[in-house]
Short mmCIF file of C-alpha atoms and ligand atoms in Angstrom, two decimals:
data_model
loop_
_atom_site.label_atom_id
_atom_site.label_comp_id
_atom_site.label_asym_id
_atom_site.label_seq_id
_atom_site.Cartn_x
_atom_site.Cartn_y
_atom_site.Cartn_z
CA UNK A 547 131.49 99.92 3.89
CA UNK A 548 133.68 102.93 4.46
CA UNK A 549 133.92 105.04 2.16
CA UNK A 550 137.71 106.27 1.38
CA UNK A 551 138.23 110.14 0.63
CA UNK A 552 140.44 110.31 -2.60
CA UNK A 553 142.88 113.24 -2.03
CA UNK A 554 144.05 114.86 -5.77
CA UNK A 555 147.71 115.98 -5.23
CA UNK A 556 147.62 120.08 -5.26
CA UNK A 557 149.75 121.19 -8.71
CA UNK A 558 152.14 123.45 -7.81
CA UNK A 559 153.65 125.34 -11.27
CA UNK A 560 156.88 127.58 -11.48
CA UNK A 561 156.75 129.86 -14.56
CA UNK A 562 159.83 131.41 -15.68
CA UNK A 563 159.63 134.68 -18.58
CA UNK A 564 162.95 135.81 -19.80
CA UNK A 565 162.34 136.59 -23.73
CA UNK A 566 162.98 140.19 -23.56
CA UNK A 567 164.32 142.78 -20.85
CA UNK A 568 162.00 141.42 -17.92
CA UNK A 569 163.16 138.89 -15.66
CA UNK A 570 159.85 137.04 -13.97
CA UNK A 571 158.77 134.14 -12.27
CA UNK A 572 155.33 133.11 -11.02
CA UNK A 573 153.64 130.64 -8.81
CA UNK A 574 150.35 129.00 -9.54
CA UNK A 575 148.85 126.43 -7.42
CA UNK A 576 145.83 124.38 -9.37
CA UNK A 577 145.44 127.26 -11.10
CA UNK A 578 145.47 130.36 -8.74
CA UNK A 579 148.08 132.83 -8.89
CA UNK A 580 150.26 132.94 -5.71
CA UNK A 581 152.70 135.56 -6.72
CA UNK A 582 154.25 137.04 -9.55
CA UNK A 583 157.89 138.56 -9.78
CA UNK A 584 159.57 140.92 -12.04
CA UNK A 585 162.67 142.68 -12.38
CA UNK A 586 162.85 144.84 -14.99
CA UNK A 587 165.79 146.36 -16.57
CA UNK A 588 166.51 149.93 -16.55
CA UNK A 589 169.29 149.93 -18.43
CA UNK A 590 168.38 149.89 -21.82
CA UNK A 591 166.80 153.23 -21.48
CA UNK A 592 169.66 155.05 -22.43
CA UNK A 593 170.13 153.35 -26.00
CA UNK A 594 166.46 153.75 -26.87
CA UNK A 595 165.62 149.80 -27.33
CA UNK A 596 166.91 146.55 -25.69
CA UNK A 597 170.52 145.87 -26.06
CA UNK A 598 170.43 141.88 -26.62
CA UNK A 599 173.74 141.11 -24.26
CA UNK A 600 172.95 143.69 -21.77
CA UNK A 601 169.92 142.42 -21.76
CA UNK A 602 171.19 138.10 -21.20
CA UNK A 603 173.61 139.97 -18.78
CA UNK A 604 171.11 140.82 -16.56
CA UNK A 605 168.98 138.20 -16.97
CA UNK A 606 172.12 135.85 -15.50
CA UNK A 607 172.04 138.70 -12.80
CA UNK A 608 168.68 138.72 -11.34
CA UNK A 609 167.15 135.15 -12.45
CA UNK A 610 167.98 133.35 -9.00
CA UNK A 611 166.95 136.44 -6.34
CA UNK A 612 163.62 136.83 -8.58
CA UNK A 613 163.14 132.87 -8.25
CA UNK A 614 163.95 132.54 -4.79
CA UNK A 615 161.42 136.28 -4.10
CA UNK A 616 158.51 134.61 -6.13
CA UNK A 617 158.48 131.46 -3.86
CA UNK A 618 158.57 133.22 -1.08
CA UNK A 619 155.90 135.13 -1.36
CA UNK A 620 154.01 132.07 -2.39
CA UNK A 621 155.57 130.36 0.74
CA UNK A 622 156.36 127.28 -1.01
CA UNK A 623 159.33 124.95 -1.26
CA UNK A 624 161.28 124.12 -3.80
CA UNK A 625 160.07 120.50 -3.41
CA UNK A 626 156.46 121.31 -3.18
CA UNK A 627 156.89 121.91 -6.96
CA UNK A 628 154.82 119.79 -9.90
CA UNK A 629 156.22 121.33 -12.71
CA UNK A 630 158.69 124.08 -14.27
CA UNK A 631 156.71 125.85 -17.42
CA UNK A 632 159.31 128.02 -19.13
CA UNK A 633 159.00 130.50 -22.32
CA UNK A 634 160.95 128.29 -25.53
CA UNK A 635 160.71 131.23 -27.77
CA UNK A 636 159.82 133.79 -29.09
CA UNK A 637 162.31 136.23 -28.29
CA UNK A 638 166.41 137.25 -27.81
CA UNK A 639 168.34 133.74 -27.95
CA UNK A 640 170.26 135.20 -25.70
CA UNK A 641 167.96 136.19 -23.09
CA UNK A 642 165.46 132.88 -23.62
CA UNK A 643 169.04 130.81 -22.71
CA UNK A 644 169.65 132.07 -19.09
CA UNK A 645 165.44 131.42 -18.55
CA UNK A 646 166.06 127.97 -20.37
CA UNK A 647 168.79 126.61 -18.60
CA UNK A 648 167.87 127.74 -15.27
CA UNK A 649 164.81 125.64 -15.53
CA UNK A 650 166.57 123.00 -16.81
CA UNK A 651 168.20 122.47 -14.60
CA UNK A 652 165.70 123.26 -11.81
CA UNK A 653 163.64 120.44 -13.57
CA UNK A 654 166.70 117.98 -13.51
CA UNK A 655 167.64 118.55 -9.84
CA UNK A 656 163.62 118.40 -8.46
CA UNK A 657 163.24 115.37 -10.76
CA UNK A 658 160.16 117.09 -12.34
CA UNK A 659 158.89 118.30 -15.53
CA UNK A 660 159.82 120.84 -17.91
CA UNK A 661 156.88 122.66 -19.77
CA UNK A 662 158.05 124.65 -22.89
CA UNK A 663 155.94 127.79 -23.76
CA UNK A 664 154.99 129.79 -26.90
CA UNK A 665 155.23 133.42 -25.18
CA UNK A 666 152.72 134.58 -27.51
CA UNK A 667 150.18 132.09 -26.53
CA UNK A 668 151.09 133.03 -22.79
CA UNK A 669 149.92 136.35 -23.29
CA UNK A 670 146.71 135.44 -24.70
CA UNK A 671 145.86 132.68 -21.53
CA UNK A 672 146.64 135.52 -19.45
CA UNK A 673 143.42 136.27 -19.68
CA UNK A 674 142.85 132.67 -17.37
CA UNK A 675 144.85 133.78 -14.64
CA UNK A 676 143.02 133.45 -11.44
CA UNK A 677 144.04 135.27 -8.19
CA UNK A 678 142.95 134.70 -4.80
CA UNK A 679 139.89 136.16 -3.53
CA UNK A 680 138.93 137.67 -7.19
CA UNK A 681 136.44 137.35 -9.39
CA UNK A 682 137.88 136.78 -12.47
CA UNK A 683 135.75 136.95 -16.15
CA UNK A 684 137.57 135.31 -18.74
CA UNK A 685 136.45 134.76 -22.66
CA UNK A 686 134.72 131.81 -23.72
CA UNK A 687 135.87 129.77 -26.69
CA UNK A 688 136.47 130.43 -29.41
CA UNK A 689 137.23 134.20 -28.93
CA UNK A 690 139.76 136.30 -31.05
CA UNK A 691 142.56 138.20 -29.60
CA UNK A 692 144.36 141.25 -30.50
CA UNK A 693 147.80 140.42 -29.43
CA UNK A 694 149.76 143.76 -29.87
CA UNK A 695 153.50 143.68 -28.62
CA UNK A 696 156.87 144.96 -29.21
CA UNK A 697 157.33 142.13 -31.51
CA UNK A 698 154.10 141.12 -32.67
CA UNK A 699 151.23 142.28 -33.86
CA UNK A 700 148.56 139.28 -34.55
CA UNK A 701 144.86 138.38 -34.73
CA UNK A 702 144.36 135.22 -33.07
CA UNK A 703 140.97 132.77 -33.17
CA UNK A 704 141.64 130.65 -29.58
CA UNK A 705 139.08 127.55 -29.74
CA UNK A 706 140.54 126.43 -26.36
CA UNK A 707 143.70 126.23 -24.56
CA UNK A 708 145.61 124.02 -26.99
CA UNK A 709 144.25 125.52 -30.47
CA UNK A 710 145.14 128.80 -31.81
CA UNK A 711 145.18 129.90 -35.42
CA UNK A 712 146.56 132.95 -36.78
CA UNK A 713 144.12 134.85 -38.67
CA UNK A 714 146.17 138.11 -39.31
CA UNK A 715 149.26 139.77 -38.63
CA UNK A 716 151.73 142.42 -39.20
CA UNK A 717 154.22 141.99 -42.73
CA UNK A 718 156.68 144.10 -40.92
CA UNK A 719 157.34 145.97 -37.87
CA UNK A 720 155.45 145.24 -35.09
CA UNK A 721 152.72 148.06 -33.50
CA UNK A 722 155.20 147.96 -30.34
CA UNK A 723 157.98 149.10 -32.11
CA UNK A 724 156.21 151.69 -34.18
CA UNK A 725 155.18 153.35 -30.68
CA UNK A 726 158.66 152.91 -29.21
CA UNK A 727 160.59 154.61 -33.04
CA UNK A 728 158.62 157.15 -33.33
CA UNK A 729 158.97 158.24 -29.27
CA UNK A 730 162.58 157.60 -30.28
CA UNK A 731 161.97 160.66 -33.07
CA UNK A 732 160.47 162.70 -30.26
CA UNK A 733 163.58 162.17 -28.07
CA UNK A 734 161.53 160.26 -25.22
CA UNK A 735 163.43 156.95 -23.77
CA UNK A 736 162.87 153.41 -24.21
CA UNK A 737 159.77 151.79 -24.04
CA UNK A 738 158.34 154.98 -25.57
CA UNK A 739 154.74 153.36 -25.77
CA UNK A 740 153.76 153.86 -22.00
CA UNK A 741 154.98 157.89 -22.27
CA UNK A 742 153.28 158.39 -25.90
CA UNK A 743 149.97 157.31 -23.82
CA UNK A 744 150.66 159.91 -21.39
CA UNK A 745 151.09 162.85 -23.29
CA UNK A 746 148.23 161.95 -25.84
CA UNK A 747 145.94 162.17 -22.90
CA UNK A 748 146.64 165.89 -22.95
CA UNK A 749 146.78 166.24 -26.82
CA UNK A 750 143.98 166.33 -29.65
CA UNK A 751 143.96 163.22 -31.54
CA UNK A 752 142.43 164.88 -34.71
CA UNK A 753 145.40 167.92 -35.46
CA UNK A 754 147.38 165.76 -37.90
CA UNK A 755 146.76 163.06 -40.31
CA UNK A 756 148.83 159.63 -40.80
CA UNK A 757 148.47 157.62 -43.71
CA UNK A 758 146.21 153.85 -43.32
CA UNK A 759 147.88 151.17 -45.47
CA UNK A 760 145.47 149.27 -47.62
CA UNK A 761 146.39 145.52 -47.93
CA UNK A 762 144.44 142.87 -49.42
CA UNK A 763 143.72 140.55 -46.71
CA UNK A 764 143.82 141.84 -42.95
CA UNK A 765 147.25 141.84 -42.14
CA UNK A 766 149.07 144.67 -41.07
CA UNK A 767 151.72 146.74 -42.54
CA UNK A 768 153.50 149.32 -39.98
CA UNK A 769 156.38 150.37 -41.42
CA UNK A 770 155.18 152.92 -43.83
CA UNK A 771 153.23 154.60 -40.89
CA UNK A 772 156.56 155.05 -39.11
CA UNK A 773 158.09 156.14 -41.96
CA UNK A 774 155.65 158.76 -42.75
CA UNK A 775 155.90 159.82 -39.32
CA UNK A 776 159.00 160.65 -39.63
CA UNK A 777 158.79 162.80 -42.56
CA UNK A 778 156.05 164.70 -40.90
CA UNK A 779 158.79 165.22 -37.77
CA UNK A 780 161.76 166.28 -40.47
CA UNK A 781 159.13 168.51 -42.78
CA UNK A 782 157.68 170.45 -39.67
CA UNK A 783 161.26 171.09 -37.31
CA UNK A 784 162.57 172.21 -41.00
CA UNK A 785 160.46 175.07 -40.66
CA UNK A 786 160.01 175.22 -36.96
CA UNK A 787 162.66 174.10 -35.00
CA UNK A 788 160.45 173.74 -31.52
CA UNK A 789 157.85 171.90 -33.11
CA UNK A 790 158.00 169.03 -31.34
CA UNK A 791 158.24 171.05 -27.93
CA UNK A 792 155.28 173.10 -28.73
CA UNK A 793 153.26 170.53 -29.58
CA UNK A 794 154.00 167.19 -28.19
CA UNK A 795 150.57 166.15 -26.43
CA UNK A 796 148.76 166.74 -29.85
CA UNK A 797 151.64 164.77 -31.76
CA UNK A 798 151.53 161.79 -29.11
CA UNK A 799 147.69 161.94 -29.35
CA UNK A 800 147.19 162.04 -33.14
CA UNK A 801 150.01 159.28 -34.04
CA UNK A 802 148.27 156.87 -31.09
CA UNK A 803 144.83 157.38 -32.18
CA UNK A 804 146.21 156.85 -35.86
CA UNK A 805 147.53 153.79 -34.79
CA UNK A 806 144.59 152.30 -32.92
CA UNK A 807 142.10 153.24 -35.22
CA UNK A 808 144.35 151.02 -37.72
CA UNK A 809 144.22 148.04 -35.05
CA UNK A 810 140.65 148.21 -34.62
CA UNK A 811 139.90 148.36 -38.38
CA UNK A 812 141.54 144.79 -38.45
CA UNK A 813 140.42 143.72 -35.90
CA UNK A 814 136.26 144.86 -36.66
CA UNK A 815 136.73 142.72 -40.19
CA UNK A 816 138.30 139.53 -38.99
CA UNK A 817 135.23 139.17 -35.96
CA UNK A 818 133.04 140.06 -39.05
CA UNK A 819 134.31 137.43 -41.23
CA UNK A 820 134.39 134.90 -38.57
CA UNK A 821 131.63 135.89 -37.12
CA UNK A 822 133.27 135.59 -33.37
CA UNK A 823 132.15 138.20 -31.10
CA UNK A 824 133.96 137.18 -28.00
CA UNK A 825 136.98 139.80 -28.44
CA UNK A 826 140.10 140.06 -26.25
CA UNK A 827 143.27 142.05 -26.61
CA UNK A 828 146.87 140.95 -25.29
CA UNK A 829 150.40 141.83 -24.91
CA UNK A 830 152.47 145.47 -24.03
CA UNK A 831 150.45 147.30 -26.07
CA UNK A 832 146.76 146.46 -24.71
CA UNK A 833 148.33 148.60 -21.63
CA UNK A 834 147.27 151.72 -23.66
CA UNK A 835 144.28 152.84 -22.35
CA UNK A 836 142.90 154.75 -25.34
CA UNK A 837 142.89 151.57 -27.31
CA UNK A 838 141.41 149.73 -23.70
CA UNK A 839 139.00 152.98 -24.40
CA UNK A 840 137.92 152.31 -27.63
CA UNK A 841 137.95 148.66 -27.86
CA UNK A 842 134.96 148.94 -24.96
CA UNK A 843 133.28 151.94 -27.39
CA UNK A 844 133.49 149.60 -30.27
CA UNK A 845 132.60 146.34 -28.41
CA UNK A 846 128.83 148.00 -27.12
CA UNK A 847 128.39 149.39 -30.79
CA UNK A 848 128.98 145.58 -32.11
CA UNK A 849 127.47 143.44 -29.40
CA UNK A 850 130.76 142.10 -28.18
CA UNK A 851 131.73 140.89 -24.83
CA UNK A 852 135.31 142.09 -24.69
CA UNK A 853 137.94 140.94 -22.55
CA UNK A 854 141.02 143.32 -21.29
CA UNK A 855 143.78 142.38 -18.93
CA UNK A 856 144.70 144.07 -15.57
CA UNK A 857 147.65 145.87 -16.41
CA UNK A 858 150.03 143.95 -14.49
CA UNK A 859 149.36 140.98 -17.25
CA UNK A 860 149.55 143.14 -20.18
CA UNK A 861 153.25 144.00 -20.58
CA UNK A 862 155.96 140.26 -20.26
CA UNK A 863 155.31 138.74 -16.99
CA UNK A 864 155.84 135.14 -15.78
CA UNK A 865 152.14 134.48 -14.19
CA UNK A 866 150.97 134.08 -17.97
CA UNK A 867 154.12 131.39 -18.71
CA UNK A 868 152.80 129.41 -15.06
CA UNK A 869 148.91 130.04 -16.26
CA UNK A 870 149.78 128.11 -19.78
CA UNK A 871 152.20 125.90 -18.28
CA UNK A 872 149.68 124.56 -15.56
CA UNK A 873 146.99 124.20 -18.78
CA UNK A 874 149.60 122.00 -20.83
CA UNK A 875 150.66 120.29 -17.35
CA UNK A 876 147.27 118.64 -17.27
CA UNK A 877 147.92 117.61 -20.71
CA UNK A 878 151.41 115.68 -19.56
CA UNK A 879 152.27 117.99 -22.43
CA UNK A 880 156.23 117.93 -21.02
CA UNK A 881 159.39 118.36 -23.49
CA UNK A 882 163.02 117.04 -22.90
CA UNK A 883 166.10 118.46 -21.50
CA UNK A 884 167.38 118.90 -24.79
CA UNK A 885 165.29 121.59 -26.07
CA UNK A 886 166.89 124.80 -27.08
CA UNK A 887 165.34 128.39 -27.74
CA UNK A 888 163.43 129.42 -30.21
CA UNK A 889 164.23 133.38 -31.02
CA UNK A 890 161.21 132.60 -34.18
CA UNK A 891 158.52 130.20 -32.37
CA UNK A 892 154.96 130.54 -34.42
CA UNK A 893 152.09 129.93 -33.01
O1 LIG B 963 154.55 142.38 -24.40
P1 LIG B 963 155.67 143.29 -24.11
O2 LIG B 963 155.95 143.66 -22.68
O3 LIG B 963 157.02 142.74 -24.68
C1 LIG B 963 157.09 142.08 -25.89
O4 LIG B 963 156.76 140.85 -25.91
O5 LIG B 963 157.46 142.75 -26.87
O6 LIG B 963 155.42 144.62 -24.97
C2 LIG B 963 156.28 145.71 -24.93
C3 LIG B 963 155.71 146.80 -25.83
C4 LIG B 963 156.67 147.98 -26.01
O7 LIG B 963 156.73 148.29 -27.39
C5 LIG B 963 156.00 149.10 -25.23
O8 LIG B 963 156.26 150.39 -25.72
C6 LIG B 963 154.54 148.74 -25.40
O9 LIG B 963 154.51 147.34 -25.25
N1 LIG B 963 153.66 149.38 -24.40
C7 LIG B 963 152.77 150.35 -24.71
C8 LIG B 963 152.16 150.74 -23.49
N2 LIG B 963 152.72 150.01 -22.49
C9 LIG B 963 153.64 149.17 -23.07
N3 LIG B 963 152.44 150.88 -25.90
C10 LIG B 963 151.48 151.84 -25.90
N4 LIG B 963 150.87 152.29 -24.78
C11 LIG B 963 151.17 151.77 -23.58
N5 LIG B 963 150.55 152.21 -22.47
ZN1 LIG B 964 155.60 139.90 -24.66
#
């Protein structure tokens, strides 16, 4: 008897990231990136952090030519689509809205369905993206994952794509902000992280000394750190008006290392309490290549296999929205038209 060839239909996923100042929007196709679009705003610069209407403002501005660039470089149709994955929340009301309703409606007009996604968990299952013609290593469950942003600062245990459990994380600021305040201090634009990194390259990490909050459990406290920091800035241009001039690289390089040393500390006891040695790190702030640096030195001293993203997955981008959206597709894991942002979406 012949034998009939079942074809599977291919999955074709749109992913749409709007929480923030970063309009994106990805294709995946059963899994494999296809392209990956982002327009990021320039104008909040000026004002030294994101300006929440500005920031929906643009989003309105550049959502369509961003969808309409990502698909073509994917050469796909609109109709070709299986599914619209979307971030829900966390992040600016504002800004989620214009991401929201655009794939709404998308979803409404195609007939297809909408996947909501937790940004936070998007950043972590970046580490699953797959692109063409790559080999890709990815961690192997369960794994912990430093996600380090400008709005979060957590300690994840992932026991697969579904299932993730907050371990730890920050009682105030997030690690994001206190790189992006205290570049504020140092009169450097917005996002200050990515600059700090650069001049710390050039600076000695051991001139001056921060303070390393001491909480109970391993959660993290940042605000005191940024607060000291800038008492050390007011104490020293007091008495030196050029300090900061004269000695930038070594202040960049000795708040940084301050600050990943404290990350690391965290992140060391949780994988010893758990005893999980499959460590990754996520979000804006795992662009920062002295933590990249010393997460590898600390990983060989530990026996870890550790897992850090390429740098265009790091920092918000829509392939990670498409990567968890295809995951939850497979699931039938849809949600209605009715859904509204979340600006506070847990884990
Ligand atoms: O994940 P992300 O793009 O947006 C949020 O979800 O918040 O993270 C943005 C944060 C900003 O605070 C930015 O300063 C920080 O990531 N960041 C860095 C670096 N690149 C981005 N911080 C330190 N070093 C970097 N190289
Ligand atoms: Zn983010």
């Amino acid at each position: 008897m012949e034998q009939k060839q079942v074809q599977l239909k291919d999955i074709y996923i749109l992913g749409i990231e709007s929480s923030c100042d970063d309009t994106s929007c990805a294709v995946i196709k059963n899994g494999l990136l296809f392209s990956n679009i982002t327009a990021s705003q320039k104008i909040h610069e000026q004002y030294g952090g994101v300006i929440p209407e500005l920031a929906s403002r643009d989003h309105e501005k550049n959502i369509i030519p961003v969808v309409d660039a990502a698909l073509k470089q994917a050469n796909i149709q609109l109709v070709q689509l299986s599914g619209i994955a979307v971030t829900r929340g966390p992040g600016l009301s504002g800004s989620l809205l214009v991401g929201l309703s655009f794939a709404k409606s998308l979803s409404l007009a195609l007939n297809i369905p909408l996947i909501e996604v937790n940004h936070m968990q998007g950043h972590i299952l970046a580490h699953f993206i797959k692109e063409v013609n790559q080999e890709t290593t990815h961690p192997l469950f369960p794994f912990l994952c430093l996600t380090v942003s400008g709005g979060h600062t957590q300690i994840v245990k992932i026991s697969d794509y579904y299932t993730f459990e907050l371990l730890a994380e920050t009682e105030d600021d997030a690690v994001g902000e206190a790189f992006d305040k205290a570049a504020k201090l140092l009169g450097l634009p917005y996002p200050g992280g990515p600059l700090i990194d650069k001049y710390a390259k050039l600076g000695n990490p051991n001139k001056y000394k921060f303070p390393i909050p001491h909480l109970k459990n391993n959660n993290f406290s940042f605000s005191g750190i940024k607060t000291s920091f800038l008492y050390f800035i007011q104490e020293h241009v007091k008495i030196q008006s050029n300090f900061i001039e004269e000695n930038l690289n070594d202040i960049c390089a000795s708040y940084q290392s301050h600050l990943i040393k404290y990350l690391l500390k965290n992140l060391l006891a949780v994988s010893k309490e758990t005893a999980i040695k499959q460590i990754a790190i996520a979000g804006g702030v795992s662009a920062n290549s002295r933590l990249r640096d010393e997460l590898e030195l600390l990983g060989k001293r530990q026996g870890w296999e550790t897992y850090i993203p390429k740098f265009q997955y790091c920092t918000d981008n829509a392939a990670m929205i498409a990567i968890t959206g295809y995951y939850k597709f497979l699931r039938n894991d849809f949600c209605g038209l009715d859904i509204t942002p979340l600006a506070r979406y847990g884990l």
